[in-house]
Tab-separated table of C-alpha atoms in Angstrom:
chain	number	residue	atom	x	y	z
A	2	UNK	CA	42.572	3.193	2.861
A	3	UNK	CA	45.157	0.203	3.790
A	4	UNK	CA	48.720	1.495	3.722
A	5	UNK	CA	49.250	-0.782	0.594
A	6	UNK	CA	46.314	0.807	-1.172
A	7	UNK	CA	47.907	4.486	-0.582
A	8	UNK	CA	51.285	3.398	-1.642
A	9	UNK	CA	50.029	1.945	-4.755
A	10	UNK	CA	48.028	5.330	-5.665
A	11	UNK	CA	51.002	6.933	-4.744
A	12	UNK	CA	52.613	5.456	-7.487
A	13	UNK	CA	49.912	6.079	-10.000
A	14	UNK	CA	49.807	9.864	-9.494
A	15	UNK	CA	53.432	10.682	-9.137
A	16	UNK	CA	54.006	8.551	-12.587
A	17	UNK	CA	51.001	9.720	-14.244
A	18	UNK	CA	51.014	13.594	-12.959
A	19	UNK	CA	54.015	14.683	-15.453
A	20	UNK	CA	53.325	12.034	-17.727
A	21	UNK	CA	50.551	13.019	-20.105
A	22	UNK	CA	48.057	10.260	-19.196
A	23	UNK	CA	45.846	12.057	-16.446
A	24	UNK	CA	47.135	11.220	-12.755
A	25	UNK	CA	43.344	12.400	-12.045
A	26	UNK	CA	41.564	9.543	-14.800
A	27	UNK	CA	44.488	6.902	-13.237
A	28	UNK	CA	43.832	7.822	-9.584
A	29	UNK	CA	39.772	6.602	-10.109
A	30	UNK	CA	40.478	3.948	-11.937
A	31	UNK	CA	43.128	2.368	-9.360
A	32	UNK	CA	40.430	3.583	-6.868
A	33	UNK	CA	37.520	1.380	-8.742
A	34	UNK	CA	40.351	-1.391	-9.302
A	35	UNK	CA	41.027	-1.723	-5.789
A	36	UNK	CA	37.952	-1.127	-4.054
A	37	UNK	CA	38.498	2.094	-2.482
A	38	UNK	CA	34.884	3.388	-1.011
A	39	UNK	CA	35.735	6.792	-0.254
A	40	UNK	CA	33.790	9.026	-1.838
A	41	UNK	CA	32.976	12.965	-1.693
A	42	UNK	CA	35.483	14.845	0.152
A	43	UNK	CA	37.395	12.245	1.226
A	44	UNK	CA	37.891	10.943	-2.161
A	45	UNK	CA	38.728	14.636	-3.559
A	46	UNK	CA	41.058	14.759	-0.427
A	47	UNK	CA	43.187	12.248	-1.480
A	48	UNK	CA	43.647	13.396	-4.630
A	49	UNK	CA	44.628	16.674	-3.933
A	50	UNK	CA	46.906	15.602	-1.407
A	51	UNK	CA	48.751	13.268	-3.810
A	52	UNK	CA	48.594	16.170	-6.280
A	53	UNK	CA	50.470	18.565	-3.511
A	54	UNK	CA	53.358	15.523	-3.096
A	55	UNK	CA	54.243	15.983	-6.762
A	56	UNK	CA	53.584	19.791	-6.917
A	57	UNK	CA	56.696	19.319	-4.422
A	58	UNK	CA	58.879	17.234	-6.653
A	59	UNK	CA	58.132	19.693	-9.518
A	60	UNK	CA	59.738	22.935	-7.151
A	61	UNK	CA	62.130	20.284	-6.781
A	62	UNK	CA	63.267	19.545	-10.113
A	63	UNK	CA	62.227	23.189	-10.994
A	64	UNK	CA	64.258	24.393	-7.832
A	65	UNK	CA	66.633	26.561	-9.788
A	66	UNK	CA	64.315	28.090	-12.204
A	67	UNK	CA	61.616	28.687	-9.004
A	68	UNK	CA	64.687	30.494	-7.382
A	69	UNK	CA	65.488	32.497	-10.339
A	70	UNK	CA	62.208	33.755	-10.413
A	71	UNK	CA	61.787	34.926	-7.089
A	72	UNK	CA	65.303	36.657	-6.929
A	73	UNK	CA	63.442	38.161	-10.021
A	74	UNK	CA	60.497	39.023	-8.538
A	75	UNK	CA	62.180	40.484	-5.533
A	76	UNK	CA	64.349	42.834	-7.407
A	77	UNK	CA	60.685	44.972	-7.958
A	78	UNK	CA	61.184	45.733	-11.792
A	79	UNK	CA	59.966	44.974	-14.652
A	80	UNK	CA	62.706	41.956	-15.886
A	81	UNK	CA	62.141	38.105	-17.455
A	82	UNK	CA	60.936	37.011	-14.061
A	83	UNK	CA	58.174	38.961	-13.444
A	84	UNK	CA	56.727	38.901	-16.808
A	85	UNK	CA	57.362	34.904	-16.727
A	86	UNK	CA	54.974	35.298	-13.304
A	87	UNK	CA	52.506	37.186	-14.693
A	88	UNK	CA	51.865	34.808	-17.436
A	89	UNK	CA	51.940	32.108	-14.653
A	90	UNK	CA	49.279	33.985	-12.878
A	91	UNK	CA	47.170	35.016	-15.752
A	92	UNK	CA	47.243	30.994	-16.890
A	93	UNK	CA	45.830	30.023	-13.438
A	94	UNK	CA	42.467	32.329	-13.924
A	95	UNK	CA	40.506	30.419	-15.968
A	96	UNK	CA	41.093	27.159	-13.490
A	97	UNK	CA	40.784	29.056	-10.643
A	98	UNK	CA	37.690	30.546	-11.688
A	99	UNK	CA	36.416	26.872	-12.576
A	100	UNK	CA	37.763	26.228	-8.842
A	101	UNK	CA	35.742	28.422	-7.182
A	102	UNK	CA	32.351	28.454	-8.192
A	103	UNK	CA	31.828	24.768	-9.789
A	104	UNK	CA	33.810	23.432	-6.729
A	105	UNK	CA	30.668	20.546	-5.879
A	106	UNK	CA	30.124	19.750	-9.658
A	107	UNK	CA	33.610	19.255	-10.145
A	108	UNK	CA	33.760	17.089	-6.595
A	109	UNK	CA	31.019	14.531	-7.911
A	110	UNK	CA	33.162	13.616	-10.887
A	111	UNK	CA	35.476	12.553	-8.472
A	112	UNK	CA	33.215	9.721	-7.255
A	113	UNK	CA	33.905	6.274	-9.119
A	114	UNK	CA	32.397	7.707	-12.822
A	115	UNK	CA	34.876	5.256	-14.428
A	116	UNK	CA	32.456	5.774	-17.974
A	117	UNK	CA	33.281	9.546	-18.031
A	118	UNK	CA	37.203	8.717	-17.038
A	119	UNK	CA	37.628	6.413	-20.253
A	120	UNK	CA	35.682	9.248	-22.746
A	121	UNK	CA	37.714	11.875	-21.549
A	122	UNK	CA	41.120	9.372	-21.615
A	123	UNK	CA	40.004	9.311	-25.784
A	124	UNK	CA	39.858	12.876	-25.717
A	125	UNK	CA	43.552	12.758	-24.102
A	126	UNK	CA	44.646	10.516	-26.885
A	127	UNK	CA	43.985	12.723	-29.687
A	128	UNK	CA	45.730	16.066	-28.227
A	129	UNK	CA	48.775	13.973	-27.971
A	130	UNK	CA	48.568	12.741	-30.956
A	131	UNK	CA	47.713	16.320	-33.245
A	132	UNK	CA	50.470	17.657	-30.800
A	133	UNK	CA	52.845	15.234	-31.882
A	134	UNK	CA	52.160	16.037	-35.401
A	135	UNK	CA	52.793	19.817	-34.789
A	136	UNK	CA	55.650	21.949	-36.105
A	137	UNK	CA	58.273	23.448	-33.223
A	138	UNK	CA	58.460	26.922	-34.261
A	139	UNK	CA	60.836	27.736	-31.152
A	140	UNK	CA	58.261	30.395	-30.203
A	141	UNK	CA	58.005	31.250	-26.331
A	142	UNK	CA	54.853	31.499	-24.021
A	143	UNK	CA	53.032	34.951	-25.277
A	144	UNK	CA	50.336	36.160	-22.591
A	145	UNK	CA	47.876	35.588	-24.780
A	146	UNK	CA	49.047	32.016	-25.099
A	147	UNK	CA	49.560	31.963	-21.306
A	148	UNK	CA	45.587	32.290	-20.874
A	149	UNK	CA	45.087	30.084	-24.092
A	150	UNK	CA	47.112	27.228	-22.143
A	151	UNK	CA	45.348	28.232	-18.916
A	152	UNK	CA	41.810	27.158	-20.175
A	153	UNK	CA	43.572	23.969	-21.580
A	154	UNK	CA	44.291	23.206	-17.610
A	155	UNK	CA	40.790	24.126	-16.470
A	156	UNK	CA	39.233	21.732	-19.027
A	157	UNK	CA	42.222	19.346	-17.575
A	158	UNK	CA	40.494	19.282	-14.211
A	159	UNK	CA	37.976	16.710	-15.398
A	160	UNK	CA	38.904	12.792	-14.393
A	161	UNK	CA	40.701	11.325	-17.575
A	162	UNK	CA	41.681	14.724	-19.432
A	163	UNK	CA	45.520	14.750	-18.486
A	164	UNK	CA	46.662	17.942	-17.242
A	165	UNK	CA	50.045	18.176	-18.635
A	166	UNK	CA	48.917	16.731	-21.949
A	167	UNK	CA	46.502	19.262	-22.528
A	168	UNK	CA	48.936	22.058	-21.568
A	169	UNK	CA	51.961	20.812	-23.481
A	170	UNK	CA	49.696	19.748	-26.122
A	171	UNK	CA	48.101	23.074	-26.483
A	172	UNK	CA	51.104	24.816	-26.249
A	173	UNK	CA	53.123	22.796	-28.965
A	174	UNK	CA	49.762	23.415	-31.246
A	175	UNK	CA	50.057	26.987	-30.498
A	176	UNK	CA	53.876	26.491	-31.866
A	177	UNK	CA	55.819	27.083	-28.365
A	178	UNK	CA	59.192	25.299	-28.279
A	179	UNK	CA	58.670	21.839	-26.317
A	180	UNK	CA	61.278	22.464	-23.782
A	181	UNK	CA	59.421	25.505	-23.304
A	182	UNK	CA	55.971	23.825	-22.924
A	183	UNK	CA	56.622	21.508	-20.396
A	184	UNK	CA	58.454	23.883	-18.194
A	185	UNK	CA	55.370	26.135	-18.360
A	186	UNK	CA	53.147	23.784	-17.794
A	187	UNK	CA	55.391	21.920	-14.915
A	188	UNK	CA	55.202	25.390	-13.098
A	189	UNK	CA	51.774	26.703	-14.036
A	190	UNK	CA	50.056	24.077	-11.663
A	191	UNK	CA	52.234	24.735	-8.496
A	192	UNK	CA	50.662	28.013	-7.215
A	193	UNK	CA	46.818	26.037	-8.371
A	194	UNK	CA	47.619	22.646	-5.834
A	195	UNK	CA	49.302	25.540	-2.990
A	196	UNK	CA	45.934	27.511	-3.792
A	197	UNK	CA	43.846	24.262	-3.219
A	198	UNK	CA	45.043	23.200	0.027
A	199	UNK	CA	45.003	26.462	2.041
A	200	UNK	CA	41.821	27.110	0.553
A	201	UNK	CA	40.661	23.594	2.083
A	202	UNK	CA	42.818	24.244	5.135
A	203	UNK	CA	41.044	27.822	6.275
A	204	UNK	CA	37.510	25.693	5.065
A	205	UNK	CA	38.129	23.202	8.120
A	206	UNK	CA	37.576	20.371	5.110
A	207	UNK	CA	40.514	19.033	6.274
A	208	UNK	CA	40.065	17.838	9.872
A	209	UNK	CA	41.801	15.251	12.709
A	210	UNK	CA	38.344	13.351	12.811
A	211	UNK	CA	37.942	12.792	8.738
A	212	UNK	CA	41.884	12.476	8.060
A	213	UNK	CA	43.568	8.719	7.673
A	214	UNK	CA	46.620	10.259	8.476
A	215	UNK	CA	48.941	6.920	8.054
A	216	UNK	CA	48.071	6.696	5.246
A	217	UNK	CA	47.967	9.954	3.121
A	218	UNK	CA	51.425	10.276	4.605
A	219	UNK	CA	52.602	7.265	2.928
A	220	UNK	CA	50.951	7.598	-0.163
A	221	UNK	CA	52.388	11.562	-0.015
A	222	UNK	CA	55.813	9.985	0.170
A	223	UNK	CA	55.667	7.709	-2.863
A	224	UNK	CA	53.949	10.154	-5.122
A	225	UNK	CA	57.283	12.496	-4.219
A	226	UNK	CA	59.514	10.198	-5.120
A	227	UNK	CA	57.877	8.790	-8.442
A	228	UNK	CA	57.116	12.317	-9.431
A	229	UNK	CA	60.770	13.218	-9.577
A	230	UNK	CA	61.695	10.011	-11.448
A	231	UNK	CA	58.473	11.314	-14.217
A	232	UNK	CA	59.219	14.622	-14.112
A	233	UNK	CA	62.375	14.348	-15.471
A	234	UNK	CA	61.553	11.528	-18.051
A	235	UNK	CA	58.834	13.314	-19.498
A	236	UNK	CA	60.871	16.685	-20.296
A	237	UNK	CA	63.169	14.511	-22.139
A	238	UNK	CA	59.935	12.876	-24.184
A	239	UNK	CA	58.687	15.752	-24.887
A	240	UNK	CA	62.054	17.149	-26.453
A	241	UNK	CA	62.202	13.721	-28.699
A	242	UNK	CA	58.509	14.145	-30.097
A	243	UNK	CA	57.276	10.799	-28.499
A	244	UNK	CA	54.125	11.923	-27.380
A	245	UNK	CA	52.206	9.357	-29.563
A	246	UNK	CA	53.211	6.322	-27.795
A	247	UNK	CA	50.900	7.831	-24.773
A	248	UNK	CA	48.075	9.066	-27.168
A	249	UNK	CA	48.168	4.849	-28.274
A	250	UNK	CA	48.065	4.338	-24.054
A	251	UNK	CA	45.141	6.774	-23.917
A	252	UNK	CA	43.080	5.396	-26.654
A	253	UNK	CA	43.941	1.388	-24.916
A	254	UNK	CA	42.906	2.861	-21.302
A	255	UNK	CA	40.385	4.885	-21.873
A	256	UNK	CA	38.733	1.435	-23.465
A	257	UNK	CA	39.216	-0.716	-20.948
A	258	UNK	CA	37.641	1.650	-18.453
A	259	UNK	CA	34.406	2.191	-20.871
A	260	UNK	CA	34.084	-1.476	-21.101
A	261	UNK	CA	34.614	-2.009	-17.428
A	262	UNK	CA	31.896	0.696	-16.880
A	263	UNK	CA	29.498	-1.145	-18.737
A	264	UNK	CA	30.465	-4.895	-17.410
């Protein structure tokens, strides 16, 4: 990639990480749009590395609720931290499991399919807009929702279905108080992207001889900065309900990129 190239995808997936778009969907269409050629694990590299930057500017904005819950966890009792882990942990199974053993099926979809980006960018659009529709009830995250939520995310790795959308989506359909919903979901992907890069680290996948350094760096850097302006906007959109203005984006997007698939 050209340095301009990984600032501009930089840009795409820290805005469209916490906003409920898919930073994934974006991150192959700016790819297609700009000519990148990686594919395989290169391509899959970059977008977890991207992913990782804004994992970072969620601790960040989440920096006093992460520390909360390890002074929790730390005090070795049974307390509001450690159940709110738990129900972190349990939502990461079904993703992780996903992870694991489709790890080569999920890399191909990672590999300029533009057609399946703009079907699952429709399928986006209409969470958002049910979830908009739903009643607040006020209700926090049960562990049964906490798993419910956590196959929302593994469904969410596919390009085009956006991660937080499905989560706070799913959660607000399930009744959980917004605020609520996007913390949970904000947090439930940290440990996942951590997870993801040690387990490509202690795979060798990511090497000296197969890493553009220059420019992952810089692309690392604006996806941490953008993330923490879009983190914090999107908590406050999903506390005012506007989560149909995006399902309107989704429908226009997801489009675009099934005509441009076809052209």
């Amino acid at each position: 990639m050209e340095i301009i190239k990984a600032i501009i995808l930089g840009i795409v997936q820290g805005l469209t990480e916490f906003l409920p778009v898919s930073s994934s969907g974006h991150l192959e269409i700016a790819k297609a749009i700009l000519g990148n050629e990686d594919v395989g694990e290169l391509s899959m590299m970059t977008t977890v590395v991207l992913h990782f930057a804004t994992a970072l500017s969620t601790i960040v904005i989440f920096r006093k609720d992460v520390t909360e819950i390890l002074r929790g966890l730390f005090q070795f009792k049974m307390n509001d931290e450690l159940l709110f882990s738990l129900k972190i942990i349990l939502s990461m199974i079904p993703a992780a499991f996903v992870g694991f053993f489709f790890e080569d099926i999920i890399d191909s979809f990672f590999n300029h399919q533009i057609l399946l980006v703009g079907f699952m960018l429709l399928l986006t659009g209409v969470v958002l807009l049910l979830a908009d529709k739903a009643k607040n009830t006020g209700k926090g995250v049960s562990f049964k929702n906490a798993f419910i939520i956590g196959i929302a995310q593994a469904i969410a790795i596919l390009p085009g279905i956006s991660r937080s959308g499905s989560t706070i989506g799913t959660s607000v359909l399930l009744g959980i108080d917004r605020e609520k919903s996007a913390r949970f979901s904000f947090l439930m992907v940290v440990p996942l992207i951590f997870g993801k890069i040690a387990k490509d680290l202690l795979d060798g996948a990511f090497t000296a001889d197969n890493i553009p350094v220059v420019s992952l760096t810089v692309g690392f850097i604006a996806a941490f900065i953008t993330g923490l302006i879009a983190c914090t906007w999107m908590i406050a959109i999903v506390k005012k309900s506007k989560l149909t203005y995006f399902s309107i984006y989704c429908f226009i997007v997801g489009t675009i990129a099934i005509v441009w698939s076809m052209v």
